[in-house]
Amino acid sequence: MNYLYIILPSVLFLIIFIPIIFFHFRKKSVIKKVQLLSTDEKQSLLDKLAKPVGYHYDSGQDIFTSRQDAPQKVFGYTGLYDLSAPYFNMIFDYETIYFDYNAKTWLIEMWKGQYGINTGCEIGIYYTDKIVFPDQYNTVVFMPVKEKDMPRLSMILNKYPSGKEKYCSIPGRLEGKHWWLTIFKVGLFSKPGELFADISIRFQDYAMMYQFLNNFEKALPDTDYRVNNLTVYFSFKESHRHYSRFQRVIRSIGLFSCRLYCKLFLQLTRDFEKSGDKILYIYYYLPFIIRRLFKPVHKKQKGAMKL
């Protein structure tokens, strides 16, 4: 009698089902471990994970936002970052407002869109140490404004899904002095055109505000705004940038990848509702993914938390 026909199926059964059983019980153990963590413990661990890439977890709103001491601050901003972003699955609309004030060229830029597995928006405030000409805007490195020059910013991110009459407000209302204010909602997929951000900027004086508004009206001629003392309020809804056919293809491929990654992330973490809990679950269950998710970057890459 050939015992191989008896032994082989048993061995195959063990090879297939022992790992399944192991990961099943490990998964239950990890779920319980996350559930038993206190709110303070979760906050501390998530901040520890996110700090190297420049972010802070806001447990009250279940979002990630940038820190004032983010490492990206060292590298500043140049137009090449926006041009290369789609190749790293960061598909966003953006607008740049350049203006000269106090012997410097200032840049205020807004972004909104999909950053890997994150829906997000940003506003950054930068300047040079001298006046630069418009043909240099895309090649000069603009540095983040120093603390004494940081304006008071506020931002609310909203989503208006295609084909739906009502918009949904993404938890994320931020306000304060900053050089780079951001909102990132992990696990949410959005097309850039579905998002709009309500923004306010408080300027140092009227001269600075009018310099900004003069160029704001040129860059976004169809965008309404209102002024209250030194604060300008407006909504960033539509981008006026035109993309080539090749760029549109790259953006479409990037959005497809982002949607796929979001679905995978949500499927893996379907036992939890809050994105903070989802990340902690992966941290304990699949740590190699977290090492990539929160991998420190050595150059300015917005939305560094991405799959």
Coordinates of C-alpha atoms in Angstrom, one line a residue:
M1 CA 0.0 0.0 0.0
N2 CA 1.3 3.4 -1.0
Y3 CA 1.1 5.5 2.2
L4 CA 2.1 8.6 0.3
Y5 CA -1.6 9.0 -0.9
I6 CA -2.6 9.1 2.8
I7 CA 0.2 11.2 4.2
L8 CA 0.3 13.9 1.4
P9 CA -3.2 15.2 1.8
S10 CA -2.7 15.4 5.6
V11 CA 0.5 17.3 5.2
L12 CA -1.1 19.7 2.7
F13 CA -4.1 20.2 5.1
L14 CA -1.7 21.1 7.9
I15 CA 0.3 23.5 5.6
I16 CA -2.8 25.3 4.6
F17 CA -4.9 25.4 7.7
I18 CA -2.5 25.7 10.5
P19 CA -1.5 29.3 9.3
I20 CA -5.2 30.1 8.9
I21 CA -6.0 29.0 12.4
F22 CA -2.9 30.8 13.8
F23 CA -3.7 34.1 12.1
H24 CA -7.4 33.8 13.1
F25 CA -6.6 33.6 16.7
R26 CA -3.8 36.2 16.4
K27 CA -6.3 38.5 14.7
K28 CA -8.7 38.1 17.6
S29 CA -6.0 38.8 20.1
V30 CA -4.9 41.9 18.3
I31 CA -8.4 43.2 18.0
K32 CA -8.8 42.8 21.8
K33 CA -5.5 44.4 22.4
V34 CA -6.5 47.6 20.5
Q35 CA -9.9 47.7 22.2
L36 CA -8.3 47.5 25.7
L37 CA -6.0 50.5 25.0
S38 CA -7.1 53.7 26.7
T39 CA -7.7 56.9 24.7
D40 CA -4.5 58.4 26.1
E41 CA -2.5 55.3 25.2
K42 CA -3.8 55.4 21.7
Q43 CA -3.0 59.1 21.3
S44 CA 0.5 58.6 22.6
L45 CA 1.3 55.6 20.3
L46 CA -0.2 57.2 17.2
D47 CA 1.7 60.5 17.9
K48 CA 4.9 58.4 18.3
L49 CA 4.3 56.7 15.0
A50 CA 3.4 59.9 13.1
K51 CA 5.9 62.4 14.6
P52 CA 8.9 61.2 12.4
V53 CA 6.9 62.1 9.2
G54 CA 5.7 65.4 10.7
Y55 CA 2.2 64.6 11.8
H56 CA 0.0 64.7 14.9
Y57 CA -3.1 62.6 15.5
D58 CA -6.2 64.5 16.5
S59 CA -8.3 61.9 18.4
G60 CA -11.3 64.2 18.7
Q61 CA -11.7 64.6 15.0
D62 CA -10.0 61.3 14.0
I63 CA -7.7 63.0 11.5
F64 CA -3.9 63.5 11.1
T65 CA -2.5 67.0 10.8
S66 CA 0.9 68.5 10.3
R67 CA 3.2 69.7 13.1
Q68 CA 4.9 73.0 13.2
D69 CA 8.2 71.2 13.7
A70 CA 7.6 68.8 10.8
P71 CA 10.9 67.6 9.2
Q72 CA 9.5 68.8 5.8
K73 CA 10.2 72.3 7.1
V74 CA 13.9 71.9 6.4
F75 CA 13.5 71.3 2.7
G76 CA 11.0 74.1 1.7
Y77 CA 8.9 74.0 -1.4
T78 CA 9.5 74.1 -5.1
G79 CA 7.2 73.6 -8.1
L80 CA 8.9 70.3 -8.9
Y81 CA 7.1 68.7 -5.9
D82 CA 3.7 69.2 -7.4
L83 CA 4.8 68.0 -10.9
S84 CA 6.2 64.7 -9.5
A85 CA 3.4 64.1 -6.9
P86 CA 1.1 62.0 -9.3
Y87 CA 3.9 59.5 -9.8
F88 CA 3.7 58.8 -6.0
N89 CA -0.1 58.3 -5.9
M90 CA -0.8 61.9 -4.7
I91 CA -3.5 63.2 -7.0
F92 CA -4.6 66.7 -6.0
D93 CA -5.8 70.0 -7.3
Y94 CA -3.6 73.0 -6.3
E95 CA -3.4 76.7 -6.7
T96 CA -0.4 79.0 -6.1
I97 CA -0.7 82.7 -5.1
Y98 CA 2.6 84.6 -5.4
F99 CA 3.0 88.2 -4.3
D100 CA 5.8 90.6 -3.2
Y101 CA 5.8 92.1 0.3
N102 CA 8.4 93.5 2.6
A103 CA 11.3 92.8 0.2
K104 CA 10.4 89.1 -0.2
T105 CA 8.4 87.1 -2.6
W106 CA 5.7 85.2 -0.8
L107 CA 3.9 82.0 -1.8
I108 CA 0.5 80.9 -0.4
E109 CA -0.5 77.5 -1.9
M110 CA -3.5 75.3 -1.4
W111 CA -3.9 71.6 -2.2
K112 CA -6.9 69.2 -2.0
G113 CA -7.3 65.6 -3.2
Q114 CA -6.2 62.0 -2.6
Y115 CA -2.9 61.2 -1.1
G116 CA -2.5 57.4 -1.2
I117 CA -5.1 56.1 1.3
N118 CA -5.8 59.6 2.6
T119 CA -8.3 62.3 1.6
G120 CA -6.8 65.6 2.5
C121 CA -6.2 69.3 2.0
E122 CA -3.3 71.7 2.8
I123 CA -2.4 75.3 2.9
G124 CA 1.3 76.3 3.0
I125 CA 2.9 79.7 3.6
Y126 CA 6.4 80.2 2.2
Y127 CA 8.8 83.0 1.1
T128 CA 12.2 83.8 -0.3
D129 CA 14.8 86.1 1.2
K130 CA 14.5 88.5 -1.8
I131 CA 12.2 89.5 -4.6
V132 CA 12.2 86.9 -7.4
F133 CA 10.9 87.2 -11.0
P134 CA 7.8 85.2 -12.2
D135 CA 9.9 83.1 -14.5
Q136 CA 11.8 81.8 -11.4
Y137 CA 8.7 80.8 -9.5
N138 CA 8.9 77.1 -10.4
T139 CA 12.6 76.6 -9.9
V140 CA 13.3 78.7 -6.8
V141 CA 13.1 77.0 -3.4
F142 CA 10.6 78.8 -1.2
M143 CA 11.2 78.3 2.6
P144 CA 8.5 78.1 5.2
V145 CA 7.8 81.4 6.9
K146 CA 9.5 81.9 10.3
E147 CA 7.4 81.7 13.5
K148 CA 7.2 85.5 13.8
D149 CA 5.7 85.7 10.2
M150 CA 3.2 82.8 10.6
P151 CA -0.3 84.0 9.8
R152 CA -3.3 82.8 11.7
L153 CA -5.0 80.1 9.5
S154 CA -8.2 78.2 9.6
M155 CA -9.5 75.4 7.4
I156 CA -12.5 73.1 7.0
L157 CA -12.5 70.3 4.5
N158 CA -15.8 69.3 2.9
K159 CA -16.7 66.6 0.3
Y160 CA -19.4 66.9 -2.3
P161 CA -19.8 63.4 -3.8
S162 CA -20.6 63.2 -7.5
G163 CA -24.3 62.8 -8.1
K164 CA -25.4 63.7 -4.6
E165 CA -27.2 66.8 -3.6
K166 CA -25.8 67.3 -0.1
Y167 CA -22.2 67.5 0.9
C168 CA -20.7 65.8 3.9
S169 CA -18.3 67.6 6.2
I170 CA -15.2 65.6 6.8
P171 CA -14.2 65.9 10.5
G172 CA -11.5 68.4 10.4
R173 CA -11.8 72.0 11.6
L174 CA -8.4 73.5 12.3
E175 CA -7.3 76.9 13.3
G176 CA -4.0 78.5 14.6
K177 CA -0.7 80.1 13.6
H178 CA 1.1 77.8 11.2
W179 CA 3.3 77.6 8.1
W180 CA 1.6 74.4 6.8
L181 CA -1.9 73.6 8.0
T182 CA -3.2 70.2 6.9
I183 CA -6.1 67.8 7.3
F184 CA -5.8 64.1 6.3
K185 CA -8.6 61.5 6.8
V186 CA -7.2 58.0 6.5
G187 CA -9.1 55.4 4.6
L188 CA -11.4 57.8 2.8
F189 CA -11.3 58.0 -1.0
S190 CA -12.2 61.2 -2.9
K191 CA -11.7 62.6 -6.3
P192 CA -10.1 66.1 -6.1
G193 CA -13.2 67.7 -7.8
E194 CA -15.4 66.3 -5.0
L195 CA -13.6 68.4 -2.3
F196 CA -13.7 72.0 -1.3
A197 CA -11.9 73.7 1.6
D198 CA -13.2 76.7 3.5
I199 CA -10.1 78.8 4.3
S200 CA -9.3 81.9 6.2
I201 CA -6.0 83.8 6.4
R202 CA -5.2 86.7 8.8
F203 CA -2.5 89.0 7.4
Q204 CA 0.0 91.2 9.2
D205 CA -1.3 94.5 7.9
Y206 CA -3.5 95.9 5.1
A207 CA -0.6 96.4 2.7
M208 CA 0.2 92.6 2.8
M209 CA -3.5 91.7 2.5
Y210 CA -4.0 93.9 -0.6
Q211 CA -0.9 92.5 -2.3
F212 CA -2.3 89.0 -1.7
L213 CA -5.8 89.9 -2.9
N214 CA -4.5 91.5 -6.1
N215 CA -2.8 88.3 -7.2
F216 CA -5.6 86.1 -5.7
E217 CA -8.1 87.7 -8.1
K218 CA -5.8 87.0 -11.0
A219 CA -5.2 83.4 -10.1
L220 CA -8.8 82.6 -9.1
P221 CA -10.9 85.1 -10.9
D222 CA -14.2 83.2 -10.3
T223 CA -13.6 82.7 -6.6
D224 CA -15.6 84.9 -4.2
Y225 CA -14.1 86.1 -1.0
R226 CA -14.9 88.4 1.9
V227 CA -12.7 90.5 4.1
N228 CA -13.1 91.2 7.8
N229 CA -10.5 93.5 9.2
L230 CA -7.2 91.7 8.2
T231 CA -8.8 88.3 7.6
V232 CA -9.7 87.0 4.1
Y233 CA -12.3 84.2 3.8
F234 CA -12.7 82.1 0.7
S235 CA -13.5 78.5 -0.5
F236 CA -11.0 76.6 -2.6
K237 CA -13.3 74.6 -4.9
E238 CA -12.1 74.4 -8.5
S239 CA -8.6 74.3 -10.0
H240 CA -7.9 76.4 -13.1
R241 CA -5.0 74.3 -14.2
H242 CA -5.0 72.4 -17.5
Y243 CA -3.4 69.0 -17.8
S244 CA -2.0 67.4 -20.9
R245 CA -3.4 64.1 -22.1
F246 CA -0.5 62.3 -20.6
Q247 CA -0.9 64.0 -17.3
R248 CA -4.6 63.1 -17.3
V249 CA -3.7 59.4 -17.9
I250 CA -1.2 59.4 -15.0
R251 CA -3.7 61.1 -12.7
S252 CA -6.4 58.5 -13.7
I253 CA -4.0 55.6 -13.0
G254 CA -3.0 57.2 -9.7
L255 CA -6.6 57.6 -8.6
F256 CA -7.4 54.0 -9.6
S257 CA -4.5 52.8 -7.4
C258 CA -5.5 55.0 -4.5
R259 CA -9.1 53.6 -4.6
L260 CA -7.7 50.1 -4.7
Y261 CA -5.5 50.7 -1.7
C262 CA -8.3 52.3 0.2
K263 CA -10.6 49.3 -0.3
L264 CA -7.8 47.0 0.8
F265 CA -7.1 49.1 3.9
L266 CA -10.8 49.2 4.8
Q267 CA -11.2 45.5 4.2
L268 CA -8.2 44.7 6.4
T269 CA -9.5 47.0 9.2
R270 CA -13.2 46.4 8.9
D271 CA -13.5 45.5 12.6
F272 CA -12.9 49.1 13.6
E273 CA -14.6 52.4 12.8
K274 CA -12.0 55.1 13.7
S275 CA -9.0 55.5 11.5
G276 CA -6.8 55.7 14.5
D277 CA -7.9 52.3 15.7
K278 CA -7.5 50.9 12.2
I279 CA -3.9 52.0 12.1
L280 CA -3.1 50.6 15.5
Y281 CA -4.7 47.3 14.5
I282 CA -2.3 47.1 11.5
Y283 CA 0.6 48.3 13.7
Y284 CA 0.1 45.2 15.9
Y285 CA -1.1 42.7 13.2
L286 CA 1.0 43.7 10.1
P287 CA 3.8 45.8 11.4
F288 CA 5.7 45.7 8.1
I289 CA 2.9 47.8 6.5
I290 CA 3.2 50.4 9.3
R291 CA 6.9 50.7 8.7
R292 CA 6.1 51.8 5.2
L293 CA 3.1 53.8 6.1
F294 CA 5.1 56.0 8.5
K295 CA 8.4 55.8 6.8
P296 CA 10.4 59.1 7.4
V297 CA 11.1 61.1 4.2
H298 CA 14.2 63.0 3.4
K299 CA 12.5 65.6 1.1
K300 CA 9.3 67.5 1.1
Q301 CA 6.6 65.0 0.1
K302 CA 3.1 66.0 1.1
G303 CA 0.9 63.2 2.3
A304 CA 3.8 61.1 3.5
M305 CA 1.4 58.7 5.1
K306 CA 0.4 56.7 2.1
L307 CA 0.4 53.1 0.8

